[in-house]
mmCIF file of C-alpha atoms and ligand atoms in Angstrom:
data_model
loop_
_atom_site.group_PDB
_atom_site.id
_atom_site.type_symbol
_atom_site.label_atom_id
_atom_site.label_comp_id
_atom_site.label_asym_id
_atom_site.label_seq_id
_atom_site.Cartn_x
_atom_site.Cartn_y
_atom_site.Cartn_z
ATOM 1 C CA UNK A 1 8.713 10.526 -24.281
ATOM 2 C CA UNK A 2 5.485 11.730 -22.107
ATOM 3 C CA UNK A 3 6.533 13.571 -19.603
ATOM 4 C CA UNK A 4 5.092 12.270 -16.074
ATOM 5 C CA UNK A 5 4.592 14.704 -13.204
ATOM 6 C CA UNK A 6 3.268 12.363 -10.411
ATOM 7 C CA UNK A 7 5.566 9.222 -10.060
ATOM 8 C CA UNK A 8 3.533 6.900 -7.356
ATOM 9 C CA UNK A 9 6.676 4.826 -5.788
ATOM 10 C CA UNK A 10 7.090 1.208 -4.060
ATOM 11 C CA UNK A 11 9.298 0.551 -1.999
ATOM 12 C CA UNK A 12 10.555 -3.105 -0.694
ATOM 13 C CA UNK A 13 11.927 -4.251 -4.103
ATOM 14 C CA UNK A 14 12.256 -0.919 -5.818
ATOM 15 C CA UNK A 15 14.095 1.727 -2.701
ATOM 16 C CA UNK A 16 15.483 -0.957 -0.449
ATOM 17 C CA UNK A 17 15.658 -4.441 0.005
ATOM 18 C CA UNK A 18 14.631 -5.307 3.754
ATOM 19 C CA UNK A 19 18.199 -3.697 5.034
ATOM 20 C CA UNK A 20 19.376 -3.403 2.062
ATOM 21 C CA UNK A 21 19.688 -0.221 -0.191
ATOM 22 C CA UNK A 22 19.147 -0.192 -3.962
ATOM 23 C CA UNK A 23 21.095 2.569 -5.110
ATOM 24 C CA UNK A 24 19.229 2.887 -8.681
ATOM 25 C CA UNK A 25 16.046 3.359 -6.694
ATOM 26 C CA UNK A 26 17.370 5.884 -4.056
ATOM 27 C CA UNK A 27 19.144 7.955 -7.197
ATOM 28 C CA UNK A 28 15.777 7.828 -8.687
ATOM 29 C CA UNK A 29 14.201 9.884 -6.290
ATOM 30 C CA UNK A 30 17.379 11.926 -6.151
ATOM 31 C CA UNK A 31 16.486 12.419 -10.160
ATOM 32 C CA UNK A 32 13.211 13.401 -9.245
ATOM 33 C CA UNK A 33 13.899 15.776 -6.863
ATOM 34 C CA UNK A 34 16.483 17.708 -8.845
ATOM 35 C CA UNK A 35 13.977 18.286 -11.542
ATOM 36 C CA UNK A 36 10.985 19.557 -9.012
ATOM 37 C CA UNK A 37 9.028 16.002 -10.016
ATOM 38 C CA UNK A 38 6.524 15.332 -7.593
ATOM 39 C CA UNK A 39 6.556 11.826 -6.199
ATOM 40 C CA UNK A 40 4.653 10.019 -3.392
ATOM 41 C CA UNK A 41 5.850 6.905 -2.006
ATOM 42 C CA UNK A 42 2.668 4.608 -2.326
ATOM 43 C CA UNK A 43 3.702 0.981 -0.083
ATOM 44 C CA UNK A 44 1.163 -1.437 0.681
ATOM 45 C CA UNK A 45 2.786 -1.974 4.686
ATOM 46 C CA UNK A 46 0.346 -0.757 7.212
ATOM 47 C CA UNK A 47 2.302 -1.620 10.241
ATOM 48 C CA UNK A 48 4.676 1.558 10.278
ATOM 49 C CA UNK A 49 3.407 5.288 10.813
ATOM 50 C CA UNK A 50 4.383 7.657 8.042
ATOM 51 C CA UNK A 51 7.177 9.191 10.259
ATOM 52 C CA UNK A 52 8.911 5.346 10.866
ATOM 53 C CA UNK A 53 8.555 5.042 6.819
ATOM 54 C CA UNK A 54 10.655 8.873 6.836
ATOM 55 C CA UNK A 55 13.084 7.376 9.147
ATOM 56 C CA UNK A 56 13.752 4.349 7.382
ATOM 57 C CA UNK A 57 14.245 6.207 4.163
ATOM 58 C CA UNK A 58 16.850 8.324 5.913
ATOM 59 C CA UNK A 59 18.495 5.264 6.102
ATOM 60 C CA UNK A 60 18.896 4.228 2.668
ATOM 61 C CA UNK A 61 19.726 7.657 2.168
ATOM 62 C CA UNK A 62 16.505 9.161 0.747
ATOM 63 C CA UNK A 63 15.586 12.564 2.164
ATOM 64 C CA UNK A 64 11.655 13.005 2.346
ATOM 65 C CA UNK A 65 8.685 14.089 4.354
ATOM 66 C CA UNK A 66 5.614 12.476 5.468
ATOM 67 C CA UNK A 67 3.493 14.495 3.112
ATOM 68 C CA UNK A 68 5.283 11.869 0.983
ATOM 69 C CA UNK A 69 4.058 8.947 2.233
ATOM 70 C CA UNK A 70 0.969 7.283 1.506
ATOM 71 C CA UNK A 71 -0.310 3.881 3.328
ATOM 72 C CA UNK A 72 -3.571 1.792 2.705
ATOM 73 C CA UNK A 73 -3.922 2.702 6.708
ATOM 74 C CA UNK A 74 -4.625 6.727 4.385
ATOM 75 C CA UNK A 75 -6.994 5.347 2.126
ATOM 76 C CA UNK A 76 -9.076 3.253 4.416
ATOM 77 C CA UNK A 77 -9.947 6.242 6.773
ATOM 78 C CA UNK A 78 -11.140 7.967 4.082
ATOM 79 C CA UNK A 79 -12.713 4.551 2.572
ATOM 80 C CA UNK A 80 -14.681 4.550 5.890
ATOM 81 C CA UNK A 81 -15.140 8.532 6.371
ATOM 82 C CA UNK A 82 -17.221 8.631 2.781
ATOM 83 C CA UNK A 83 -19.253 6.089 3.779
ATOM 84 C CA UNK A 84 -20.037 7.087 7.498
ATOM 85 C CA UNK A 85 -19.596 10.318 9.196
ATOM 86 C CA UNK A 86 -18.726 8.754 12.592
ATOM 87 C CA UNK A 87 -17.461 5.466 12.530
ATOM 88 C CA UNK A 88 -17.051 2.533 14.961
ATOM 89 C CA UNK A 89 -14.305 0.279 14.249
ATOM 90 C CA UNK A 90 -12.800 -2.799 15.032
ATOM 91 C CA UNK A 91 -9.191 -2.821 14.175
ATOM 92 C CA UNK A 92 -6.970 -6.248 13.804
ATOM 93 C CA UNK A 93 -3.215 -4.178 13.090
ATOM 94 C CA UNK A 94 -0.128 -2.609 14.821
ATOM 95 C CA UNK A 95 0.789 1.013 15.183
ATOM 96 C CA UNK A 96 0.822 2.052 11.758
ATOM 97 C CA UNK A 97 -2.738 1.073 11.245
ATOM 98 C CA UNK A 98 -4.448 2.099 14.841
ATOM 99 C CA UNK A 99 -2.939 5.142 14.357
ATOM 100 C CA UNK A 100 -4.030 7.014 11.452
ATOM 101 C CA UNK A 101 -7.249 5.389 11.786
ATOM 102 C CA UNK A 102 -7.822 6.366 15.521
ATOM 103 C CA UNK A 103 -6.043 9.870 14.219
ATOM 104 C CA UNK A 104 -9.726 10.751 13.175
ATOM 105 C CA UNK A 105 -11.813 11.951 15.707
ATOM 106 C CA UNK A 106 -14.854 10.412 13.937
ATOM 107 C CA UNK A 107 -13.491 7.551 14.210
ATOM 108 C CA UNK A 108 -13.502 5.515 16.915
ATOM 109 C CA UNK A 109 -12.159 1.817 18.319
ATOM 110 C CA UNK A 110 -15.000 -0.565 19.374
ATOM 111 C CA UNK A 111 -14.896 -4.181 19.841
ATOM 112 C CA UNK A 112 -18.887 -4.763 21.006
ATOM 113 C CA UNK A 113 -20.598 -3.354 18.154
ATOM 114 C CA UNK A 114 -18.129 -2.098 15.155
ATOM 115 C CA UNK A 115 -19.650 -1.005 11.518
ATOM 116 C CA UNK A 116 -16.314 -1.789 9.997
ATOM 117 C CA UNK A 117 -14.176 -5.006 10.760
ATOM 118 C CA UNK A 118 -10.381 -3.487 9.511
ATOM 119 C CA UNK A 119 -7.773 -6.412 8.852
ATOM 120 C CA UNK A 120 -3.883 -4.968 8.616
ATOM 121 C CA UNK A 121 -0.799 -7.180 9.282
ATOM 122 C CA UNK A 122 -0.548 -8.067 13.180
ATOM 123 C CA UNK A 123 2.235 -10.109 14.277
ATOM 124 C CA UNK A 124 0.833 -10.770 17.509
ATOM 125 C CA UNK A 125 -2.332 -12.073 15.816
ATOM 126 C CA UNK A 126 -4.480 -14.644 18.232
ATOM 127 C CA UNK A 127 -7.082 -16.643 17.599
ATOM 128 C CA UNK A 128 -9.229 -14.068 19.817
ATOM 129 C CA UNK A 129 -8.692 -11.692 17.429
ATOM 130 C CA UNK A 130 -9.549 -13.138 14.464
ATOM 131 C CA UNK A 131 -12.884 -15.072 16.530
ATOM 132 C CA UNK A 132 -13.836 -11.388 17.503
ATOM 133 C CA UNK A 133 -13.736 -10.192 13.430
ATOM 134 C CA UNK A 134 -15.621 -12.946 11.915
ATOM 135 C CA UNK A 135 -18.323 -12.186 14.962
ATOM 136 C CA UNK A 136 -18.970 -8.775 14.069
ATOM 137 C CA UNK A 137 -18.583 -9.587 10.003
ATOM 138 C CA UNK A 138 -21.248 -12.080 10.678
ATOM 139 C CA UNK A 139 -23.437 -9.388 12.669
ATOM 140 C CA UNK A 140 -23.224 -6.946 9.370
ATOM 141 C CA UNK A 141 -20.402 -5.237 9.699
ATOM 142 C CA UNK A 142 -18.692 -4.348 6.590
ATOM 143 C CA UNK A 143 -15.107 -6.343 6.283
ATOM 144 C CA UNK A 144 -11.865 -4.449 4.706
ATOM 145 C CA UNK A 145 -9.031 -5.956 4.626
ATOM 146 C CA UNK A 146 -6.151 -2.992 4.433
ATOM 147 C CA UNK A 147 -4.108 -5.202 1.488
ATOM 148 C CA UNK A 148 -4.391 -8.813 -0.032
ATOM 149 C CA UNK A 149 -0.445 -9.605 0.000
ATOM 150 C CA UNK A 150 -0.330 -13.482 0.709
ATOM 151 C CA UNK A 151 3.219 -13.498 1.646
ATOM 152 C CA UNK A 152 5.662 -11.323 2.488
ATOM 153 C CA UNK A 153 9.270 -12.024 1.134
ATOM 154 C CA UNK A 154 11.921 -11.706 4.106
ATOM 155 C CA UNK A 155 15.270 -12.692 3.234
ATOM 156 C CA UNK A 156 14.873 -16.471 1.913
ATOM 157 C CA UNK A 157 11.589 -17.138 3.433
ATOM 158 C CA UNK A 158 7.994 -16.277 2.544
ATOM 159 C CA UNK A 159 6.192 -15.149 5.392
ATOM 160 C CA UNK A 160 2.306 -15.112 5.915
ATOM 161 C CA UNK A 161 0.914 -11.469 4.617
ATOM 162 C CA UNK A 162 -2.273 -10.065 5.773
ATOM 163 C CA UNK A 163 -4.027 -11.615 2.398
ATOM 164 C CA UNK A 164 -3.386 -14.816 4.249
ATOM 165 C CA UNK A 165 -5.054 -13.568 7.440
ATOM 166 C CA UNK A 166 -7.849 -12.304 5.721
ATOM 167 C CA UNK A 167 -8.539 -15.350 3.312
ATOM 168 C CA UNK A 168 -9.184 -16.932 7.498
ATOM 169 C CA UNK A 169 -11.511 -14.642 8.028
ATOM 170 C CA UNK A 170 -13.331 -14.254 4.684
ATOM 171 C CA UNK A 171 -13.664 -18.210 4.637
ATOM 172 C CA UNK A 172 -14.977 -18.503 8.987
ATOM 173 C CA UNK A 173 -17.459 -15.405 7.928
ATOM 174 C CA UNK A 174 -18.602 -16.396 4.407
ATOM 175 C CA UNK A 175 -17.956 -12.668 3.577
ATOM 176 C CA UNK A 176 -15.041 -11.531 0.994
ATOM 177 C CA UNK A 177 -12.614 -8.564 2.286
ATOM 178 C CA UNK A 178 -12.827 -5.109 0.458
ATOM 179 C CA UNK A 179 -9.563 -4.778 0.096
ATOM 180 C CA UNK A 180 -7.941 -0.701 -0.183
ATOM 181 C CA UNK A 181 -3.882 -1.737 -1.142
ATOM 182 C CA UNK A 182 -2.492 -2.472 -4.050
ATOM 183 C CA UNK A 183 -3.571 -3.841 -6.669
ATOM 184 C CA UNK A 184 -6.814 -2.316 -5.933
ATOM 185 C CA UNK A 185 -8.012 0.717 -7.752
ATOM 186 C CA UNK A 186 -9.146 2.345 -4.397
ATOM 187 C CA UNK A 187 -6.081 3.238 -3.329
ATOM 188 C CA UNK A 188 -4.892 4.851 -5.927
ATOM 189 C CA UNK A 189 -7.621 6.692 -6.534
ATOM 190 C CA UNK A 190 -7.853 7.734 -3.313
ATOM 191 C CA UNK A 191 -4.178 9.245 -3.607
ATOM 192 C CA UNK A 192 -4.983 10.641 -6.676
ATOM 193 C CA UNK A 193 -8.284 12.616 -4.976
ATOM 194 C CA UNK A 194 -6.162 13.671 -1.970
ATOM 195 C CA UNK A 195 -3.374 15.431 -4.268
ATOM 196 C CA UNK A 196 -5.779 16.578 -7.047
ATOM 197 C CA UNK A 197 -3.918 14.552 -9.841
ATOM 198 C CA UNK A 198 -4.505 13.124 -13.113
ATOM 199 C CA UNK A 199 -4.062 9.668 -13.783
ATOM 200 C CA UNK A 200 -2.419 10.612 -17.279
ATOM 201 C CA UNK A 201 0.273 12.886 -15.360
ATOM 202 C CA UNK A 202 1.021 9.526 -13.072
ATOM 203 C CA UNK A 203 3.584 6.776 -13.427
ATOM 204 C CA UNK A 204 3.235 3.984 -10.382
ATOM 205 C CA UNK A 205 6.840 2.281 -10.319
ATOM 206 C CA UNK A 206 7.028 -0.692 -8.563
ATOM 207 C CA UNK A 207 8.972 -3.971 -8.760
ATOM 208 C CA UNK A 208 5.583 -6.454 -8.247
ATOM 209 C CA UNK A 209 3.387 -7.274 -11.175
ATOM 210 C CA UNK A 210 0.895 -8.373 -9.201
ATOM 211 C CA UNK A 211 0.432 -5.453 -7.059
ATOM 212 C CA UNK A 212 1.793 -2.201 -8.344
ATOM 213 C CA UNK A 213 2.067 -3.199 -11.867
ATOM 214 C CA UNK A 214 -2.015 -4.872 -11.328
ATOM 215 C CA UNK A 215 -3.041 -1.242 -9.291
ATOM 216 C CA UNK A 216 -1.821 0.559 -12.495
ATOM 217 C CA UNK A 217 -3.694 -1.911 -15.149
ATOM 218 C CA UNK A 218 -6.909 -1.637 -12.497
ATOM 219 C CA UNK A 219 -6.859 2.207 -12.416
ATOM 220 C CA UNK A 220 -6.446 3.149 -15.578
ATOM 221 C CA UNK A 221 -2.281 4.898 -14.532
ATOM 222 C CA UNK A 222 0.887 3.603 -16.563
ATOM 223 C CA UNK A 223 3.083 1.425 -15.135
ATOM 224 C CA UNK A 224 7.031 1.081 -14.629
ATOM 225 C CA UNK A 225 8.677 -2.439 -13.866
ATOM 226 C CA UNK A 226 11.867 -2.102 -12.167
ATOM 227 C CA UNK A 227 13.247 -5.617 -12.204
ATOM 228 C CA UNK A 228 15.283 -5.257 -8.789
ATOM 229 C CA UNK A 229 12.318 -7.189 -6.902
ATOM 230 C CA UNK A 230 10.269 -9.957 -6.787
ATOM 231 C CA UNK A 231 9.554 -10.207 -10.785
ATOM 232 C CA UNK A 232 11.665 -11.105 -13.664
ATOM 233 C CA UNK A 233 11.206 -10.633 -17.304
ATOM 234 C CA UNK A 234 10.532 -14.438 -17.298
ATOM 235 C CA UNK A 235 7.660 -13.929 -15.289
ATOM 236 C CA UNK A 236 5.825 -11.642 -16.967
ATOM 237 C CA UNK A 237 6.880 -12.703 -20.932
ATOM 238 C CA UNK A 238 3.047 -14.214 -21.370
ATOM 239 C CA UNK A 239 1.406 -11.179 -19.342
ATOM 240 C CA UNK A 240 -0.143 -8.039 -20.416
ATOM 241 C CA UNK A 241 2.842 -5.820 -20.476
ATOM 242 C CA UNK A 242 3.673 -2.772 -17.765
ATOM 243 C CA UNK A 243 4.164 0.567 -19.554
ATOM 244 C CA UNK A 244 7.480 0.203 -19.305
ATOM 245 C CA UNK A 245 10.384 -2.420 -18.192
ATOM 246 C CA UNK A 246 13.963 -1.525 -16.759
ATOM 247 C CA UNK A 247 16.602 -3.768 -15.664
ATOM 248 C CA UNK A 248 16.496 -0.937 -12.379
ATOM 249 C CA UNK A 249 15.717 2.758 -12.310
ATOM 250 C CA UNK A 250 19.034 4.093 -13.473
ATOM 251 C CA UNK A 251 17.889 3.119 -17.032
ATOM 252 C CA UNK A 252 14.637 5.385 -16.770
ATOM 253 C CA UNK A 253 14.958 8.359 -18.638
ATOM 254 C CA UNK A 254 13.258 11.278 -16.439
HETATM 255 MG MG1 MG B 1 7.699 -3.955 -3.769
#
Protein backbone atom coordinates (compact mmCIF):
# COMPACT_ATOMS: atom_id res chain seq x y z
CA UNK A 1 0.00 0.00 0.00
CA UNK A 2 1.10 3.88 -0.59
CA UNK A 3 2.95 4.84 1.94
CA UNK A 4 1.58 8.26 3.58
CA UNK A 5 3.97 10.63 5.33
CA UNK A 6 1.57 13.43 6.52
CA UNK A 7 -1.52 11.90 8.36
CA UNK A 8 -3.91 15.17 9.00
CA UNK A 9 -5.92 13.87 12.30
CA UNK A 10 -9.55 14.64 13.89
CA UNK A 11 -10.17 14.39 16.90
CA UNK A 12 -13.81 14.26 18.75
CA UNK A 13 -14.89 10.92 17.18
CA UNK A 14 -11.53 9.60 16.10
CA UNK A 15 -8.87 10.42 19.62
CA UNK A 16 -11.54 10.85 22.24
CA UNK A 17 -15.02 10.95 22.73
CA UNK A 18 -15.95 14.22 24.80
CA UNK A 19 -14.27 12.49 28.14
CA UNK A 20 -13.92 9.63 26.75
CA UNK A 21 -10.71 7.95 25.27
CA UNK A 22 -10.65 5.80 22.12
CA UNK A 23 -7.84 3.65 22.57
CA UNK A 24 -7.53 2.62 18.67
CA UNK A 25 -7.15 6.32 17.98
CA UNK A 26 -4.62 7.19 20.80
CA UNK A 27 -2.48 3.81 19.66
CA UNK A 28 -2.67 5.28 16.29
CA UNK A 29 -0.68 8.11 16.97
CA UNK A 30 1.44 5.92 19.20
CA UNK A 31 1.95 3.87 15.64
CA UNK A 32 2.84 6.93 14.09
CA UNK A 33 5.21 8.09 16.29
CA UNK A 34 7.22 4.89 16.56
CA UNK A 35 7.76 4.93 12.87
CA UNK A 36 8.94 8.87 12.70
CA UNK A 37 5.35 9.55 10.67
CA UNK A 38 4.59 13.01 10.77
CA UNK A 39 1.07 13.85 11.85
CA UNK A 40 -0.80 17.10 12.65
CA UNK A 41 -3.90 17.08 14.51
CA UNK A 42 -6.27 19.15 12.14
CA UNK A 43 -9.90 19.82 14.52
CA UNK A 44 -12.38 22.15 13.39
CA UNK A 45 -12.92 23.65 17.45
CA UNK A 46 -11.78 27.18 17.64
CA UNK A 47 -12.63 27.77 21.21
CA UNK A 48 -9.39 26.13 22.81
CA UNK A 49 -5.70 27.51 22.31
CA UNK A 50 -3.28 24.98 20.91
CA UNK A 51 -1.70 24.46 24.42
CA UNK A 52 -5.51 23.50 26.07
CA UNK A 53 -5.78 21.02 22.85
CA UNK A 54 -1.90 19.57 24.25
CA UNK A 55 -3.36 19.31 27.61
CA UNK A 56 -6.35 17.55 26.79
CA UNK A 57 -4.45 15.06 24.73
CA UNK A 58 -2.29 14.38 27.76
CA UNK A 59 -5.31 13.22 29.04
CA UNK A 60 -6.31 10.58 26.80
CA UNK A 61 -2.85 9.71 26.96
CA UNK A 62 -1.41 11.16 23.72
CA UNK A 63 1.95 12.87 24.11
CA UNK A 64 2.30 15.90 21.58
CA UNK A 65 3.29 19.47 21.04
CA UNK A 66 1.59 22.45 19.80
CA UNK A 67 3.58 22.47 16.61
CA UNK A 68 1.02 19.64 16.28
CA UNK A 69 -1.94 21.32 16.40
CA UNK A 70 -3.68 23.06 13.79
CA UNK A 71 -7.13 25.15 14.30
CA UNK A 72 -9.29 27.08 11.65
CA UNK A 73 -8.43 30.07 14.35
CA UNK A 74 -4.40 29.11 12.13
CA UNK A 75 -5.81 29.30 8.88
CA UNK A 76 -7.98 32.33 9.18
CA UNK A 77 -5.03 34.63 10.29
CA UNK A 78 -3.31 33.74 7.49
CA UNK A 79 -6.75 33.79 5.35
CA UNK A 80 -6.83 37.48 6.46
CA UNK A 81 -2.87 38.24 6.47
CA UNK A 82 -2.78 37.35 2.41
CA UNK A 83 -5.38 39.46 1.80
CA UNK A 84 -4.44 42.58 4.00
CA UNK A 85 -1.22 43.48 5.52
CA UNK A 86 -2.79 45.10 8.62
CA UNK A 87 -6.05 44.04 9.46
CA UNK A 88 -8.99 45.31 11.56
CA UNK A 89 -11.17 42.75 12.91
CA UNK A 90 -14.22 42.10 14.53
CA UNK A 91 -14.15 38.86 16.34
CA UNK A 92 -17.51 36.89 17.61
CA UNK A 93 -15.35 33.70 19.60
CA UNK A 94 -13.72 32.63 22.95
CA UNK A 95 -10.08 32.29 23.80
CA UNK A 96 -9.01 29.98 21.29
CA UNK A 97 -10.07 32.23 18.51
CA UNK A 98 -9.12 35.94 20.00
CA UNK A 99 -6.03 34.58 20.63
CA UNK A 100 -4.16 33.46 17.74
CA UNK A 101 -5.87 36.02 15.82
CA UNK A 102 -4.94 38.99 18.17
CA UNK A 103 -1.38 36.89 18.39
CA UNK A 104 -0.58 38.91 15.12
CA UNK A 105 0.54 42.19 15.56
CA UNK A 106 -1.05 43.19 12.21
CA UNK A 107 -3.88 42.31 13.36
CA UNK A 108 -5.94 44.09 15.37
CA UNK A 109 -9.62 43.96 17.34
CA UNK A 110 -12.08 46.71 16.22
CA UNK A 111 -15.70 46.86 16.67
CA UNK A 112 -16.39 50.57 14.84
CA UNK A 113 -14.99 49.94 11.57
CA UNK A 114 -13.65 46.12 11.01
CA UNK A 115 -12.56 44.81 7.30
CA UNK A 116 -13.25 41.31 8.44
CA UNK A 117 -16.42 40.17 10.48
CA UNK A 118 -14.80 36.57 12.11
CA UNK A 119 -17.65 34.13 13.42
CA UNK A 120 -16.11 31.14 15.86
CA UNK A 121 -18.25 29.27 18.46
CA UNK A 122 -19.17 31.70 21.51
CA UNK A 123 -21.15 30.34 24.21
CA UNK A 124 -21.88 33.54 25.65
CA UNK A 125 -23.24 34.70 22.28
CA UNK A 126 -25.89 37.85 22.63
CA UNK A 127 -27.94 39.29 20.42
CA UNK A 128 -25.44 42.43 20.58
CA UNK A 129 -23.03 40.48 19.16
CA UNK A 130 -24.47 39.07 16.41
CA UNK A 131 -26.50 42.88 15.70
CA UNK A 132 -22.85 44.32 15.73
CA UNK A 133 -21.62 41.53 12.79
CA UNK A 134 -24.40 41.82 10.43
CA UNK A 135 -23.74 45.89 10.84
CA UNK A 136 -20.33 45.85 9.71
CA UNK A 137 -21.10 42.79 6.98
CA UNK A 138 -23.66 45.15 5.70
CA UNK A 139 -21.04 48.17 5.66
CA UNK A 140 -18.57 45.84 3.35
CA UNK A 141 -16.79 44.03 5.49
CA UNK A 142 -15.83 40.69 4.35
CA UNK A 143 -17.74 37.80 6.56
CA UNK A 144 -15.75 34.39 7.58
CA UNK A 145 -17.18 32.21 9.45
CA UNK A 146 -14.15 30.03 11.23
CA UNK A 147 -16.28 26.48 10.46
CA UNK A 148 -19.88 25.57 9.18
CA UNK A 149 -20.58 22.67 11.88
CA UNK A 150 -24.46 22.97 12.52
CA UNK A 151 -24.40 20.99 15.61
CA UNK A 152 -22.17 19.82 17.86
CA UNK A 153 -22.77 16.23 19.31
CA UNK A 154 -22.42 16.29 23.29
CA UNK A 155 -23.31 13.21 24.92
CA UNK A 156 -27.09 12.52 23.71
CA UNK A 157 -27.85 15.95 22.62
CA UNK A 158 -27.07 18.02 19.53
CA UNK A 159 -26.01 21.30 20.39
CA UNK A 160 -26.07 24.51 18.15
CA UNK A 161 -22.45 24.75 16.22
CA UNK A 162 -21.14 27.91 14.90
CA UNK A 163 -22.70 26.88 11.24
CA UNK A 164 -25.90 27.58 13.07
CA UNK A 165 -24.72 31.00 14.28
CA UNK A 166 -23.51 31.93 11.11
CA UNK A 167 -26.55 30.73 8.90
CA UNK A 168 -28.19 34.00 11.56
CA UNK A 169 -25.96 36.13 10.36
CA UNK A 170 -25.58 35.21 6.66
CA UNK A 171 -29.55 35.33 6.44
CA UNK A 172 -29.91 39.23 8.76
CA UNK A 173 -26.87 40.42 6.27
CA UNK A 174 -27.85 38.86 2.91
CA UNK A 175 -24.10 37.91 2.70
CA UNK A 176 -22.87 34.04 2.76
CA UNK A 177 -19.86 33.20 5.33
CA UNK A 178 -16.39 32.21 3.80
CA UNK A 179 -15.98 29.57 5.74
CA UNK A 180 -11.86 28.28 6.59
CA UNK A 181 -12.79 24.62 8.64
CA UNK A 182 -13.46 21.61 7.45
CA UNK A 183 -14.83 20.60 4.80
CA UNK A 184 -13.39 23.53 3.13
CA UNK A 185 -10.37 23.25 0.96
CA UNK A 186 -8.80 26.40 2.65
CA UNK A 187 -7.85 24.88 5.50
CA UNK A 188 -6.18 22.29 4.37
CA UNK A 189 -4.40 23.93 2.06
CA UNK A 190 -3.40 26.31 4.27
CA UNK A 191 -1.79 23.44 6.52
CA UNK A 192 -0.39 21.99 3.70
CA UNK A 193 1.49 25.62 2.70
CA UNK A 194 2.57 26.12 6.34
CA UNK A 195 4.42 22.55 6.52
CA UNK A 196 5.53 22.47 2.84
CA UNK A 197 3.58 19.16 2.06
CA UNK A 198 2.17 17.35 -0.74
CA UNK A 199 -1.27 16.48 -0.90
CA UNK A 200 -0.25 12.93 -2.37
CA UNK A 201 2.07 12.30 0.84
CA UNK A 202 -1.29 13.22 3.06
CA UNK A 203 -3.98 11.03 4.56
CA UNK A 204 -6.81 13.27 6.59
CA UNK A 205 -8.42 10.62 9.10
CA UNK A 206 -11.41 11.60 10.54
CA UNK A 207 -14.63 9.95 11.74
CA UNK A 208 -17.20 12.73 9.85
CA UNK A 209 -18.05 12.35 6.22
CA UNK A 210 -19.23 15.49 6.00
CA UNK A 211 -16.34 17.35 7.24
CA UNK A 212 -13.04 15.56 7.18
CA UNK A 213 -14.00 12.95 4.78
CA UNK A 214 -15.78 16.28 2.43
CA UNK A 215 -12.19 18.50 3.20
CA UNK A 216 -10.33 15.48 1.65
CA UNK A 217 -12.82 15.01 -1.55
CA UNK A 218 -12.65 19.17 -1.77
CA UNK A 219 -8.81 19.29 -1.71
CA UNK A 220 -7.83 16.87 -3.77
CA UNK A 221 -5.99 14.55 -0.20
CA UNK A 222 -7.18 10.81 0.46
CA UNK A 223 -9.32 10.11 3.02
CA UNK A 224 -9.57 7.54 6.06
CA UNK A 225 -13.06 6.75 7.77
CA UNK A 226 -12.66 5.56 11.18
CA UNK A 227 -16.14 4.44 12.11
CA UNK A 228 -15.77 5.26 16.00
CA UNK A 229 -17.79 8.67 15.41
CA UNK A 230 -20.61 10.19 14.13
CA UNK A 231 -20.83 8.00 10.71
CA UNK A 232 -21.65 4.48 10.02
CA UNK A 233 -21.16 2.37 7.03
CA UNK A 234 -24.98 2.77 6.61
CA UNK A 235 -24.56 6.26 6.14
CA UNK A 236 -22.30 6.53 3.64
CA UNK A 237 -23.30 3.05 1.45
CA UNK A 238 -24.90 5.54 -1.45
CA UNK A 239 -21.92 8.19 -1.10
CA UNK A 240 -18.81 8.68 -2.97
CA UNK A 241 -16.52 6.50 -1.01
CA UNK A 242 -13.48 7.79 1.52
CA UNK A 243 -10.11 6.30 0.50
CA UNK A 244 -10.40 4.02 2.93
CA UNK A 245 -12.96 2.57 5.74
CA UNK A 246 -11.99 0.93 9.20
CA UNK A 247 -14.18 -0.33 11.82
CA UNK A 248 -11.38 2.04 14.14
CA UNK A 249 -7.71 2.75 13.63
CA UNK A 250 -6.28 -0.45 15.00
CA UNK A 251 -7.25 -2.03 11.62
CA UNK A 252 -5.07 0.59 9.59
CA UNK A 253 -2.07 -0.83 8.40
CA UNK A 254 0.79 1.98 8.84
MG1 LIG B 1 -14.70 14.27 14.56
Amino acid sequence: MKQYRMFLIDLDGTIYRGKETIESGVNFVRRLQAKGLDYLFLTNNTTRTPEMVVNKLKGHGVVTDVNHIYTPCMATSSYILERKKTAKVYIIGQIGLFNELLSHPEISYDDQKPDFVVVGMDTDLTYHKIRTAVRHIRNGATFIGTNSDLNLPSGDELLPGNGSVCKMIEVASGVAPVYIGKPSNIIVDKVLQKFNREKSDCLIVGDNYLTDIAAGFNSGVDTLLTLTGVHSKADIAEKKQPSFVVNNLNEFEL
